mmCIF file of C-alpha atoms in Angstrom:
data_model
loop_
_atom_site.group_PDB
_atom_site.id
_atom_site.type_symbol
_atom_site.label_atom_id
_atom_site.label_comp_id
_atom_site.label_asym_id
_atom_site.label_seq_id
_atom_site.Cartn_x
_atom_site.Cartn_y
_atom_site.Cartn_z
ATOM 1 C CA UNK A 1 114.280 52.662 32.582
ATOM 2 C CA UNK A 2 114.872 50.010 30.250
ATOM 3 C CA UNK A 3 113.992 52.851 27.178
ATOM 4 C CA UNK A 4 116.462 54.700 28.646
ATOM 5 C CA UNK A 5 119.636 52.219 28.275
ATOM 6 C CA UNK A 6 119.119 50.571 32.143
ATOM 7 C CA UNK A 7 119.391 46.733 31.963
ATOM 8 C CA UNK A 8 116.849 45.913 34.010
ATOM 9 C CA UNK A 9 114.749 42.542 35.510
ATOM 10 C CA UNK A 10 111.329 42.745 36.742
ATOM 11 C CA UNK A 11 110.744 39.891 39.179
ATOM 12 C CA UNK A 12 107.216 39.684 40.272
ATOM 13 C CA UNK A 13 104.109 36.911 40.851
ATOM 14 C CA UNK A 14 103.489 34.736 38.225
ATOM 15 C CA UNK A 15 100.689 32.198 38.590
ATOM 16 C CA UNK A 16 100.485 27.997 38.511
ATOM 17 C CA UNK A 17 100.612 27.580 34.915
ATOM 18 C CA UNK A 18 102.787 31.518 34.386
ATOM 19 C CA UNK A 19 105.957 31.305 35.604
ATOM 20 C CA UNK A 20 109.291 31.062 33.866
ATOM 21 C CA UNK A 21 111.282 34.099 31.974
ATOM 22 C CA UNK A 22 110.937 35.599 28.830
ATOM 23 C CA UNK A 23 111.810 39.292 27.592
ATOM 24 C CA UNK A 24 109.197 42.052 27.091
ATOM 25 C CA UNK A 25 109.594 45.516 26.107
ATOM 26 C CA UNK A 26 113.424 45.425 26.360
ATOM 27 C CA UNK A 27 112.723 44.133 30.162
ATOM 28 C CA UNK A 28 113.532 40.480 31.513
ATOM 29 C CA UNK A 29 110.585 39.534 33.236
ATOM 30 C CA UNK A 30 111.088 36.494 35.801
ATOM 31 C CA UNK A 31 107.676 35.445 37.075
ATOM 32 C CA UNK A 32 107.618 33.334 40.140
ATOM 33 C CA UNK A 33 105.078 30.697 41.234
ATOM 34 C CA UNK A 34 101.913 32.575 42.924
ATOM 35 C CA UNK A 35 101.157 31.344 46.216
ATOM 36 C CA UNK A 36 97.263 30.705 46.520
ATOM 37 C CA UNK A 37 96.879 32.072 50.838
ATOM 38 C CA UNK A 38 96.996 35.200 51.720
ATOM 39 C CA UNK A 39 98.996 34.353 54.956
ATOM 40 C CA UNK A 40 101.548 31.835 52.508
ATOM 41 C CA UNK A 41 101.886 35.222 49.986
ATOM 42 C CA UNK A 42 103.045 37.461 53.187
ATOM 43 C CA UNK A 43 105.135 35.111 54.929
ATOM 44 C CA UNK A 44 106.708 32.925 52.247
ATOM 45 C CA UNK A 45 106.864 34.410 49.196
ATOM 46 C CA UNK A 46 109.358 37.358 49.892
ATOM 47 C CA UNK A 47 111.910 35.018 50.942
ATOM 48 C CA UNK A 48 111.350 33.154 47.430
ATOM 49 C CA UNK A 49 111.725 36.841 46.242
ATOM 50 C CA UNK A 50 115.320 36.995 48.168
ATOM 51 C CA UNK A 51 116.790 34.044 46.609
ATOM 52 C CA UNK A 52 116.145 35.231 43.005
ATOM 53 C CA UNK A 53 117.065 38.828 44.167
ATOM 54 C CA UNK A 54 120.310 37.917 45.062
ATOM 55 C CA UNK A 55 121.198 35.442 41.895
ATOM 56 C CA UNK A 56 120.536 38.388 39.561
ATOM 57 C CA UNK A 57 123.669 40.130 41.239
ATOM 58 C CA UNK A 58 121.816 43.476 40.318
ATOM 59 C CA UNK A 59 123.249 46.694 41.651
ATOM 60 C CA UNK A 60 120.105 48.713 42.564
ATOM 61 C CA UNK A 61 117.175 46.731 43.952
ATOM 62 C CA UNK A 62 114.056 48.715 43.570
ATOM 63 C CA UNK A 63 110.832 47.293 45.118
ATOM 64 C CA UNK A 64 107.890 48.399 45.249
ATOM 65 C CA UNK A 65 105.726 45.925 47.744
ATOM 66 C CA UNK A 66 106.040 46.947 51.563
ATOM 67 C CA UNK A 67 105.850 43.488 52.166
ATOM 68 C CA UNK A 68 109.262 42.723 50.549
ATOM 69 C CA UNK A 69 110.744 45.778 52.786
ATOM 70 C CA UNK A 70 112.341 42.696 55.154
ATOM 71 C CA UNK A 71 113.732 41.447 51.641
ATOM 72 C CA UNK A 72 115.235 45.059 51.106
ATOM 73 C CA UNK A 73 116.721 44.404 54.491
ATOM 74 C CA UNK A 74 117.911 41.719 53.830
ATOM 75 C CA UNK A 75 119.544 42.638 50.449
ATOM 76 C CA UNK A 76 121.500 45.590 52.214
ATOM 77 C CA UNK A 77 122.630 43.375 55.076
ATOM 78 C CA UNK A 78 123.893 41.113 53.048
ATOM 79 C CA UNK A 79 125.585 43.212 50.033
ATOM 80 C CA UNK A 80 126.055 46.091 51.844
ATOM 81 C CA UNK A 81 127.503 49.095 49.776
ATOM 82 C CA UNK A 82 127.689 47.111 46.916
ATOM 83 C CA UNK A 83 124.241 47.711 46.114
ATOM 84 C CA UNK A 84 121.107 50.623 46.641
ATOM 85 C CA UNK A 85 118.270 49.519 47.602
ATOM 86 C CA UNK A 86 115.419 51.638 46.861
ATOM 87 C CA UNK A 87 111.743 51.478 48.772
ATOM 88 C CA UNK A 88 108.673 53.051 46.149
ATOM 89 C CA UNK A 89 106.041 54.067 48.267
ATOM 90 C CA UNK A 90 102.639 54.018 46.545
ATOM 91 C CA UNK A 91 100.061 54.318 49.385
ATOM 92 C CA UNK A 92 99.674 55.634 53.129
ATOM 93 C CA UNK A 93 100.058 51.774 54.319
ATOM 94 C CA UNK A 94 99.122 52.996 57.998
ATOM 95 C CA UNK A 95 96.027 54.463 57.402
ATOM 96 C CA UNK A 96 95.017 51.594 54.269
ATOM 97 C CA UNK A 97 95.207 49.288 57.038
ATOM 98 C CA UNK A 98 92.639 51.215 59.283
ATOM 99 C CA UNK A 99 90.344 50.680 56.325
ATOM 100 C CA UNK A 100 90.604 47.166 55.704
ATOM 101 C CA UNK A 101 87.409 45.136 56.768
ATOM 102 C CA UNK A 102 89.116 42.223 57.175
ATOM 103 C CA UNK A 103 91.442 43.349 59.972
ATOM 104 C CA UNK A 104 89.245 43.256 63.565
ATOM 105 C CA UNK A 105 88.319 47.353 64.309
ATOM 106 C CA UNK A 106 89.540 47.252 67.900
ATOM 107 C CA UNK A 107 92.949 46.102 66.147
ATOM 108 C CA UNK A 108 93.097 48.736 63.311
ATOM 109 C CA UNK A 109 94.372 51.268 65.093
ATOM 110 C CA UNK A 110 97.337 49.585 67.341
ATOM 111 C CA UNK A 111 98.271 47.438 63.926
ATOM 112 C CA UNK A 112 98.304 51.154 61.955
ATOM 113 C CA UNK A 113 100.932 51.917 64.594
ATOM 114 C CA UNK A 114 102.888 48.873 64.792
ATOM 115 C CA UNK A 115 102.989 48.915 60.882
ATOM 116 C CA UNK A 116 104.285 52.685 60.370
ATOM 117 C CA UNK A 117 106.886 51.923 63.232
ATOM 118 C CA UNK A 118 107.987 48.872 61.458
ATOM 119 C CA UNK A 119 107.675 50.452 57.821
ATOM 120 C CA UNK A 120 109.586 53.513 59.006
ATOM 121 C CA UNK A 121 112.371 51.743 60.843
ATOM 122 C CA UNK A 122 113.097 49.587 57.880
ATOM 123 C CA UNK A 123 113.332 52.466 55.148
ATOM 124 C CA UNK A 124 115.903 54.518 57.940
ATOM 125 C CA UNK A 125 118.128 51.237 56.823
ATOM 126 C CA UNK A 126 117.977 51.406 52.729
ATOM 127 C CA UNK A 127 119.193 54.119 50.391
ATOM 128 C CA UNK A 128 116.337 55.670 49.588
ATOM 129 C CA UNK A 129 112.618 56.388 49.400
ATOM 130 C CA UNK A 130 110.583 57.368 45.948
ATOM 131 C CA UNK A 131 107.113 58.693 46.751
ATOM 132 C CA UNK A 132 104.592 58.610 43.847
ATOM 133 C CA UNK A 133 103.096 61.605 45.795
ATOM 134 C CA UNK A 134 103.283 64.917 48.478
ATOM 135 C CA UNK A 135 102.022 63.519 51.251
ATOM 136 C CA UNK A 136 104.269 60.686 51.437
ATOM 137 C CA UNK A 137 107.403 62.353 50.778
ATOM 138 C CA UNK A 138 106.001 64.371 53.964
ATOM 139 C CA UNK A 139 106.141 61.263 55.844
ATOM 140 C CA UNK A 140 109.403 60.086 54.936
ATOM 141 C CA UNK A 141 110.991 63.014 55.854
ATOM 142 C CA UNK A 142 113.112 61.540 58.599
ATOM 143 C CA UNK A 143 114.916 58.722 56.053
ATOM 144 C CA UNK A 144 117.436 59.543 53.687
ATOM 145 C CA UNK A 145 117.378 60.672 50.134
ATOM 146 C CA UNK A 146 113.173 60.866 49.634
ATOM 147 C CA UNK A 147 112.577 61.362 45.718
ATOM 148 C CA UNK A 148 109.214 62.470 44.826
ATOM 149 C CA UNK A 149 108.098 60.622 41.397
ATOM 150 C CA UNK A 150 104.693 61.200 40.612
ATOM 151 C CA UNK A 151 102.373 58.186 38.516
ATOM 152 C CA UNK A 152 101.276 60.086 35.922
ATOM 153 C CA UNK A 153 100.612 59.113 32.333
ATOM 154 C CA UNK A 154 102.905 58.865 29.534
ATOM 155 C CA UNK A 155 102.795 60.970 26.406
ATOM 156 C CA UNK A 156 103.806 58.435 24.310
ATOM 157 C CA UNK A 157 101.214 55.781 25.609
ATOM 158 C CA UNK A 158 98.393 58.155 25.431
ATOM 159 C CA UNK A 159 99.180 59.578 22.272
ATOM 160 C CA UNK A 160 97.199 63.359 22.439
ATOM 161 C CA UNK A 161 98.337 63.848 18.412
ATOM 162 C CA UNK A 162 95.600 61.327 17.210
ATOM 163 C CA UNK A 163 92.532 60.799 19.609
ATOM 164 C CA UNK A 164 89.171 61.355 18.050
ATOM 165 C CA UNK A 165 86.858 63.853 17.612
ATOM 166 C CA UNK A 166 83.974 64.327 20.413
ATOM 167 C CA UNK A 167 81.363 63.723 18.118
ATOM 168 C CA UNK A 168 82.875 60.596 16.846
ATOM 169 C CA UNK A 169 82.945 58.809 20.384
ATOM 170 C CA UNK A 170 79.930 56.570 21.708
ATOM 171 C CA UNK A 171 77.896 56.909 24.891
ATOM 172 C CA UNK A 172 79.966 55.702 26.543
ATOM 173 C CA UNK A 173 80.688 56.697 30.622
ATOM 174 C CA UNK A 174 83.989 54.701 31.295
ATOM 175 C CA UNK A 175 85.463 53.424 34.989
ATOM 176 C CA UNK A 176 88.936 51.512 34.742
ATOM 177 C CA UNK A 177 90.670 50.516 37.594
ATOM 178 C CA UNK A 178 89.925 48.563 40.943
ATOM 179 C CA UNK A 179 86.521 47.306 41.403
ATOM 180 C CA UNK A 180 85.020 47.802 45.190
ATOM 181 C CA UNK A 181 82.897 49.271 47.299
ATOM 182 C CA UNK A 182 85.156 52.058 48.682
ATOM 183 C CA UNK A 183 85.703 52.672 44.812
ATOM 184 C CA UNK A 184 82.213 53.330 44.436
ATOM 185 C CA UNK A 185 81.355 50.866 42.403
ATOM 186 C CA UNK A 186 77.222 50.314 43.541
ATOM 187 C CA UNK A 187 77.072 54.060 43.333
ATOM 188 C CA UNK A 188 78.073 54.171 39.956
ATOM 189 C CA UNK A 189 76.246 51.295 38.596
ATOM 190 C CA UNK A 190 72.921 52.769 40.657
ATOM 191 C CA UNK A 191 74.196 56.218 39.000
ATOM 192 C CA UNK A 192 73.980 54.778 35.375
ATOM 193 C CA UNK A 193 70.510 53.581 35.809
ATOM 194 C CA UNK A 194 69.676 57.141 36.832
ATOM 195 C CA UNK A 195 71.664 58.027 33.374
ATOM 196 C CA UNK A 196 69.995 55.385 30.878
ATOM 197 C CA UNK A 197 66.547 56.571 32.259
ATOM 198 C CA UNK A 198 67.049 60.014 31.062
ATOM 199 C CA UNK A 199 68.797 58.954 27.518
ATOM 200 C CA UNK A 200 66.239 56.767 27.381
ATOM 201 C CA UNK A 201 63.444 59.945 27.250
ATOM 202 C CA UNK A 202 65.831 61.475 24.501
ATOM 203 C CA UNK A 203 65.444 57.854 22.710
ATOM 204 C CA UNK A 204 69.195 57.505 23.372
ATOM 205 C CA UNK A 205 71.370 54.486 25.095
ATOM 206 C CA UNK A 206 74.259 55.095 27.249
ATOM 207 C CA UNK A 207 76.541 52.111 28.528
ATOM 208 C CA UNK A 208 78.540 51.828 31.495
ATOM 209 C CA UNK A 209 81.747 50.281 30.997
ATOM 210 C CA UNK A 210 83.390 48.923 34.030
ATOM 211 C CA UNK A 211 87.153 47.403 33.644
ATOM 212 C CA UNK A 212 89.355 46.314 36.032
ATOM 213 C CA UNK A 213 89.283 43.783 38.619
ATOM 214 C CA UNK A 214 86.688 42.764 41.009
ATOM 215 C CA UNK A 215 87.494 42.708 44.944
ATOM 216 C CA UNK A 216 86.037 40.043 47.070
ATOM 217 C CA UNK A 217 84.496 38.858 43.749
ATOM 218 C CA UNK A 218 81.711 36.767 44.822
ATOM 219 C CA UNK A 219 79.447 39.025 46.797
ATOM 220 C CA UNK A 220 81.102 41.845 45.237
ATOM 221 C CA UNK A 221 79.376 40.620 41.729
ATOM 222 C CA UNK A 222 76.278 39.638 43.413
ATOM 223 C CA UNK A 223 76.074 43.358 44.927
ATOM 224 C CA UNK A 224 76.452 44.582 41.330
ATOM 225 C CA UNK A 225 74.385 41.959 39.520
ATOM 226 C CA UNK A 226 71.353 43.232 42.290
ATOM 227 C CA UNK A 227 71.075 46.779 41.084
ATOM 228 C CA UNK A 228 68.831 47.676 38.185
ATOM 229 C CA UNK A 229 71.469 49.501 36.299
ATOM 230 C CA UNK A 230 73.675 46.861 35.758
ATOM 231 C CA UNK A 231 71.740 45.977 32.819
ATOM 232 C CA UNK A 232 73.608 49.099 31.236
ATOM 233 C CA UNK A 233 77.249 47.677 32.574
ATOM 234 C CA UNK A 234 79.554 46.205 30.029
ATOM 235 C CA UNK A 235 81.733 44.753 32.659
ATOM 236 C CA UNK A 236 85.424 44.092 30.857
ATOM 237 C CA UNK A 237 87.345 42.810 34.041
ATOM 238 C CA UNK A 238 91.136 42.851 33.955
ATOM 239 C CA UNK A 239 92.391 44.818 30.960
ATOM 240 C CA UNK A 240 95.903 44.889 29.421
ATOM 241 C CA UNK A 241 97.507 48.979 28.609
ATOM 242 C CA UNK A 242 96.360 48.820 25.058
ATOM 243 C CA UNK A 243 93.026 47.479 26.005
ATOM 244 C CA UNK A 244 92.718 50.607 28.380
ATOM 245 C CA UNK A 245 93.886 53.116 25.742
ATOM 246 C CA UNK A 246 91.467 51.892 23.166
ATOM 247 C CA UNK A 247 88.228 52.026 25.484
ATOM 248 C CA UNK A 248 89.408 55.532 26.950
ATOM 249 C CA UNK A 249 89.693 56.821 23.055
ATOM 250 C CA UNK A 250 86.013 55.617 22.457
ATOM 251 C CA UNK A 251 84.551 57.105 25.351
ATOM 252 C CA UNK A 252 83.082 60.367 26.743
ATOM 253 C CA UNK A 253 83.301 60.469 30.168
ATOM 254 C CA UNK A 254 85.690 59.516 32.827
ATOM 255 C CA UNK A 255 84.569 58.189 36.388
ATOM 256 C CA UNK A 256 86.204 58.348 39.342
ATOM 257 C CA UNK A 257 83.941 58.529 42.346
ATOM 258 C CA UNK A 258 85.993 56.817 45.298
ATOM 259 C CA UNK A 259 84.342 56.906 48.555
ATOM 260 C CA UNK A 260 86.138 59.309 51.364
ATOM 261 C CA UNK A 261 88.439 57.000 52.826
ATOM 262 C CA UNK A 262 91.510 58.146 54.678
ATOM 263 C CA UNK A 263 93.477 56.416 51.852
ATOM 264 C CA UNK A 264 92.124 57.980 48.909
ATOM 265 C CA UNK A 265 91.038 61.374 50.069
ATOM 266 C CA UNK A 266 95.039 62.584 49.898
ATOM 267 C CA UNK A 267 95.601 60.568 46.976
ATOM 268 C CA UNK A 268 96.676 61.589 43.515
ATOM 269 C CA UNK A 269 94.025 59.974 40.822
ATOM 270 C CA UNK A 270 96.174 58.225 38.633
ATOM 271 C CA UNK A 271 93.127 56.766 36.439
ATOM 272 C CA UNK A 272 91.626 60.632 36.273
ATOM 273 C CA UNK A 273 94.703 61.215 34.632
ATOM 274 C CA UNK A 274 95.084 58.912 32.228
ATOM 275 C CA UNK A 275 91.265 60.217 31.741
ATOM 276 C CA UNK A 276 92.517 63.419 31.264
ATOM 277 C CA UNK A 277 95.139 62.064 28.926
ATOM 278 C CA UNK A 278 92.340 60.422 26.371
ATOM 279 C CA UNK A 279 90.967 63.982 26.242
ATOM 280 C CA UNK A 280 87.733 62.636 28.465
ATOM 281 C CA UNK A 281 86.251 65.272 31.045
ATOM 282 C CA UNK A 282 85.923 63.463 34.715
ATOM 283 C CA UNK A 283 83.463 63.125 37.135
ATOM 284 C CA UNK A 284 85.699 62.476 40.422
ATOM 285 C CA UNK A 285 85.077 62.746 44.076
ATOM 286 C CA UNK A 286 84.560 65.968 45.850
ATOM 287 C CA UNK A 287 87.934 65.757 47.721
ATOM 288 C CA UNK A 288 90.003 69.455 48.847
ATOM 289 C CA UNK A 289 93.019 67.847 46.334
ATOM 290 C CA UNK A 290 90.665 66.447 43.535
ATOM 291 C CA UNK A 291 88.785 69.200 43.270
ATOM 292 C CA UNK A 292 92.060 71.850 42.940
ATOM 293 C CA UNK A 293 93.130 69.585 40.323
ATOM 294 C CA UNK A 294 89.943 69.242 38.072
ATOM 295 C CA UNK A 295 88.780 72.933 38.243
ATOM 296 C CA UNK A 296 92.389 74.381 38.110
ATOM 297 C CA UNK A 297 92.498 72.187 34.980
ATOM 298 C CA UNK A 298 89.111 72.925 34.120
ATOM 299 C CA UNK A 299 88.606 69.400 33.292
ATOM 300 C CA UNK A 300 85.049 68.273 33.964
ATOM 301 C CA UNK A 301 82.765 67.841 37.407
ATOM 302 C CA UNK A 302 83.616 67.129 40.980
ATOM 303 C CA UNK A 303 80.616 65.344 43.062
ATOM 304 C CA UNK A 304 79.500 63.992 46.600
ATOM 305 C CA UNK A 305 80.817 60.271 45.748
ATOM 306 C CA UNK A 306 78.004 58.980 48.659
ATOM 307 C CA UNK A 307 75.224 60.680 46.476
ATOM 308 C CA UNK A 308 74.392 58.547 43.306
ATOM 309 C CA UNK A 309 71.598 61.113 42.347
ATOM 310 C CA UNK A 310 74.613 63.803 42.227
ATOM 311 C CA UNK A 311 76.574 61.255 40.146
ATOM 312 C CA UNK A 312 74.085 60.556 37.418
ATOM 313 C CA UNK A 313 73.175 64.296 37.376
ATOM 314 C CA UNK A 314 77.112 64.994 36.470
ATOM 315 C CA UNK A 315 77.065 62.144 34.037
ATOM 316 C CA UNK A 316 73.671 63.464 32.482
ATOM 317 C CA UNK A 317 74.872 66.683 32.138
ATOM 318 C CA UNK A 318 78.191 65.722 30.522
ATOM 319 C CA UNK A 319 76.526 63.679 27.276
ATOM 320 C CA UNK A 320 73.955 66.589 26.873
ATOM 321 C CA UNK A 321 76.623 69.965 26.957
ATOM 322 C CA UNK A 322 78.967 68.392 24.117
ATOM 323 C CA UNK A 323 80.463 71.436 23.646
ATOM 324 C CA UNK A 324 81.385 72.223 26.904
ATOM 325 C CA UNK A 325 82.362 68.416 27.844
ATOM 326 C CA UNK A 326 84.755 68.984 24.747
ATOM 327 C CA UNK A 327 86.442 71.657 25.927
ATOM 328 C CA UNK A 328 86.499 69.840 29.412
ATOM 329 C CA UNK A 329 88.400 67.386 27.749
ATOM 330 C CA UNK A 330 90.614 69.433 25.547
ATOM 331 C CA UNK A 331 91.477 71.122 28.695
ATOM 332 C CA UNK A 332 92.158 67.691 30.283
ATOM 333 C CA UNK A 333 94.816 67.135 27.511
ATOM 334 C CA UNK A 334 96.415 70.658 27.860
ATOM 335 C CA UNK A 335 97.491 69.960 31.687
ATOM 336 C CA UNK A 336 98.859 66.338 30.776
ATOM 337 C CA UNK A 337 100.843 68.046 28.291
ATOM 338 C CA UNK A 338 101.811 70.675 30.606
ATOM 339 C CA UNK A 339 102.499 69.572 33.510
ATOM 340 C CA UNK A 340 100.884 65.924 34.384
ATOM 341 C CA UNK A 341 102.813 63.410 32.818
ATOM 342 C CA UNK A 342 105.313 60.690 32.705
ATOM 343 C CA UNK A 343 108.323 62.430 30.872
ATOM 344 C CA UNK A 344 108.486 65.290 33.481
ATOM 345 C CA UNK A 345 108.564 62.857 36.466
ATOM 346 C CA UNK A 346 111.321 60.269 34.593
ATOM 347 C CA UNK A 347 113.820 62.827 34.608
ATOM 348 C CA UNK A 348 113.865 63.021 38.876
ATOM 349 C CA UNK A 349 114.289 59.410 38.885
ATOM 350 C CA UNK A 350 116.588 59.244 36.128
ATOM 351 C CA UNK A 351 118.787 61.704 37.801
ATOM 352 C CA UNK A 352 118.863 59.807 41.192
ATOM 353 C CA UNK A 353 119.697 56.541 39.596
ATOM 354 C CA UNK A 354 122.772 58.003 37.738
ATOM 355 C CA UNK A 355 124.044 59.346 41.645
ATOM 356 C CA UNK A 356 123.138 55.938 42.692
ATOM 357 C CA UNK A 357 125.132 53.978 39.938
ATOM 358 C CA UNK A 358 127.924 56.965 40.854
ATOM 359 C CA UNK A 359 128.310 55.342 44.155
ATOM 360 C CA UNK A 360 128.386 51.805 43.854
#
């Protein structure tokens, strides 16, 4: 938005010792003390949110949390037409929450309900819905003005005129992203062991590198430290957009094995495209939508996620066909150009902003 002539403010969670303004990218950025509880974060913080909402006098508020939806509420209440408010739906919250181990199981299912009442009847009362994919604009069919704006990569972030050659990239087999067990992260670590063995018979090394953040971090990182292949895990936790570019440009493979989970089965792979992007064929899930996108693409190997021996077979066969992992990837790149990226999808949300600043 901001390359694009909008003057826009990002407010969002700073932390203790990160909070404060400054200007980034052509973007004010207002960061706003972190609370440390979960509970404090739900119940607190949006209302912090509010206040600094409504001294920026903006007029369209675009969020993108569902737990500030009370706060996008609230903003219409009290500035009424002056103002859109706009709700950007990222994830089936109803069915995340039936996944969540820390909610009680004989509570997941009457809290998925009360939360997709509550999450419906509060988008019926903004101006509009953006869906970053199908199946939710399919659920917000009954509010107003639902904008489908898909996450995919940019052209000008992953920049397809100057990536390397195969033979110039390392052993590498790259996951970036969130860290977890429904994200498959023992399975893949197990899965490189599986890998390295085999590499290791062809006197060759191969290195998983795992970047992003860890989930439940203490047993989560005990759980990973336990398997044998984690010996062959350069793990990179949290890593900034260049960070991400540079690692995908050095790589050869992309993973994204998420486990079947209600969530994720109907979800579009925004890391398997940015995969794509960096011209790396993918090993992804065997999902109906995942695997329509990777062999329509013709982009590299869908796999049983649950099966690490399927996983490091994949992998394995990947580093040892470079010519047909090449093309994988160089068809990888075609489809971003044609069809899966960023500059396609700005232009819906461009257009509904102009009919929104129209009608204020």
């Amino acid at each position: 938005l901001a390359d694009n002539g909008y003057d826009v403010t990002l407010l969002a969670n700073g932390i203790d010792e990160d909070v404060g303004s400054e200007e980034a990218h052509g973007v004010q950025v207002i960061r706003l003390r972190k609370p440390k509880n979960r509970l404090v974060r739900i119940l607190a913080f949006p209302w912090r949110m509010l206040k600094s909402a409504l001294s920026l006098k903006g007029q369209v508020y675009h969020f993108h949390d569902p737990e500030l939806l009370p706060i996008g509420v609230a903003l219409k209440l009290i500035r009424g037409k002056k103002v859109r408010v706009l709700y950007d739906v990222h994830e089936h919250l109803p069915k995340q929450v039936e996944d969540k181990p820390w909610v009680p199981k004989a509570l997941r299912k009457p809290l998925s309900k009360f939360i997709n009442f509550a999450e419906m009847s509060m988008a019926k009362m903004l101006d509009g819905v953006v869906a970053a994919e199908p199946q939710l604009v399919d659920r917000f069919t009954r509010t107003k003005n639902v904008t489908l704006v898909q996450n995919y990569p940019s052209l000008t972030e992953f920049d397809l005129t100057v990536l390397p050659k195969w033979e110039d990239r390392e052993d590498l087999v790259t996951y970036i992203g969130g860290i977890s067990h429904d994200r498959g992260a023992i399975i893949m670590i197990d899965a490189i062991e599986k890998v390295a063995q085999k590499a290791a018979l062809r006197n060759e090394t191969v290195q998983l590198i795992l970047g992003g953040k860890l989930q439940d971090q203490s047993q989560l990182m005990k759980d990973c430290q336990s398997s044998p292949g984690w010996k062959h895990v350069d793990f990179r936790g949290w890593q900034s957009r260049d960070q991400v570019v540079d690692v995908l440009r050095k790589s050869k493979v992309g993973m994204v094995t998420l486990k079947p989970i209600a969530n994720y089965v109907e979800a579009f792979p925004v890391k398997m495209f940015e995969y794509m992007a960096s011209g790396l064929p993918v090993v992804a899930s065997d999902f109906p939508l995942w695997r329509q996108i990777v062999e329509d693409a013709g982009c590299g190997l869908v796999v049983d996620p649950l099966d690490n021996d399927a996983v490091a077979e994949a992998v394995d066969w990947l580093l040892t066909h470079p010519i047909e992992a090449a093309q994988m990837g160089a068809n990888g790149q075609k489809a971003i150009l044609e069809k899966y990226n960023w500059e396609n999808e700005f232009l819906r949300l461009d257009q509904g902003y102009q009919k929104m600043f129209g009608a204020v």
